[in-house]
């Protein structure tokens, strides 16, 4: 059992070496590193007995037929894009666990086909809108996204072409519900609940709904020495006040609000900032709670701006509403966890977003979480225990065989 877990971790290391930066991991949608990662993953899929293709959205796919060719498929997978300065397990570990499950089941006649998908974009690092790979698969594509641009001004449509993909062929990636049985994903927890409870695995009940915004405060730039405080319209101080208010409101209403990026313009040490651009990531278990706090943040932004002689704007970049995991698939994941000796699996909602939020539009989904050290993620310190990976592989395999047994009875 542990040699397979070690193989999975070695492969995570190999994937982590494919980065656009020499000293840290960053691999974004439709980059040369994405192409290299797809090729590496395709090789591992083939070794596991899957026939492979890259779909029209850049997702790397592999398929193993079931007892008879052409059966609807159970999808297993996760994503292989990363945040800036990422850890090596967020997404990648789920893809490699899925490949290993397929490898284990290659000589079993399953009542469904098994497909592994390495989604091309879950994080949204390059184009600001996340889940582009899984939304393509689910057929919930919005043609307005073609005009999204990255930090170098390259549009999503251009990036598709540079990657060798044809935007006109995107519908080729869409799946139909009748082609699918469901979607299962394994992922590190990205939080401390499992570690604090001294447990290895959990089943996910639902995923928090998230919205992301670009916020802008506009004032007037001026001389840092010559402009008295009562004549300043300092955009960065106004933005900073709102950042503190976002944290206060989020804590008060038990939602999760984060400002992860902020930039002041024109950016001179001796120039009062005339413009501040900053991000907002807002999540909650329930969309109504999230949206109520969003309204409060908006009102606070306007009030701060008016008090300081600034203007405040917010532009939505991304929205994914909360989704609930399917009860049957969840029961299969629980059975898988039980097969590892855990008779009473922990169950809780995911604070992090996952491809299942998009895939659910076309097929039901459920998720398996495994413990990560300190609950740390979106950081190079991400770490997992080899024994936990072995347990996750056992549970993930058990979930698939449980589903197979149920389907065979139908
Ligand atoms: C994905 O990692 C997210 O930000 O939830
Ligand atoms: Mn992530
Ligand atoms: Mn992830």
Short mmCIF file of N, CA and C and ligand atoms in Angstrom, two decimals, residues 79 83 90 122-123 190 378, ligand 2:
data_model
loop_
_atom_site.label_atom_id
_atom_site.label_comp_id
_atom_site.label_asym_id
_atom_site.label_seq_id
_atom_site.Cartn_x
_atom_site.Cartn_y
_atom_site.Cartn_z
N UNK A 79 -7.58 19.31 -10.32
CA UNK A 79 -6.97 20.26 -11.26
C UNK A 79 -5.44 20.24 -11.19
N UNK A 83 -2.06 28.30 -7.83
CA UNK A 83 -2.00 29.72 -7.44
C UNK A 83 -0.53 30.16 -7.54
N UNK A 90 -2.33 20.71 -3.71
CA UNK A 90 -3.65 21.27 -4.03
C UNK A 90 -3.99 20.95 -5.48
N UNK A 122 -8.71 25.57 -12.26
CA UNK A 122 -9.64 25.66 -11.14
C UNK A 122 -9.40 26.95 -10.36
N UNK A 123 -8.14 27.42 -10.34
CA UNK A 123 -7.78 28.53 -9.45
C UNK A 123 -8.16 29.90 -10.00
N UNK A 190 -7.11 21.64 3.15
CA UNK A 190 -6.78 23.08 3.07
C UNK A 190 -7.29 23.85 4.29
N UNK A 378 -2.24 26.70 -0.33
CA UNK A 378 -1.91 27.91 -1.10
C UNK A 378 -0.60 28.49 -0.54
MN1 LIG B 2 -6.39 26.01 -4.65
#
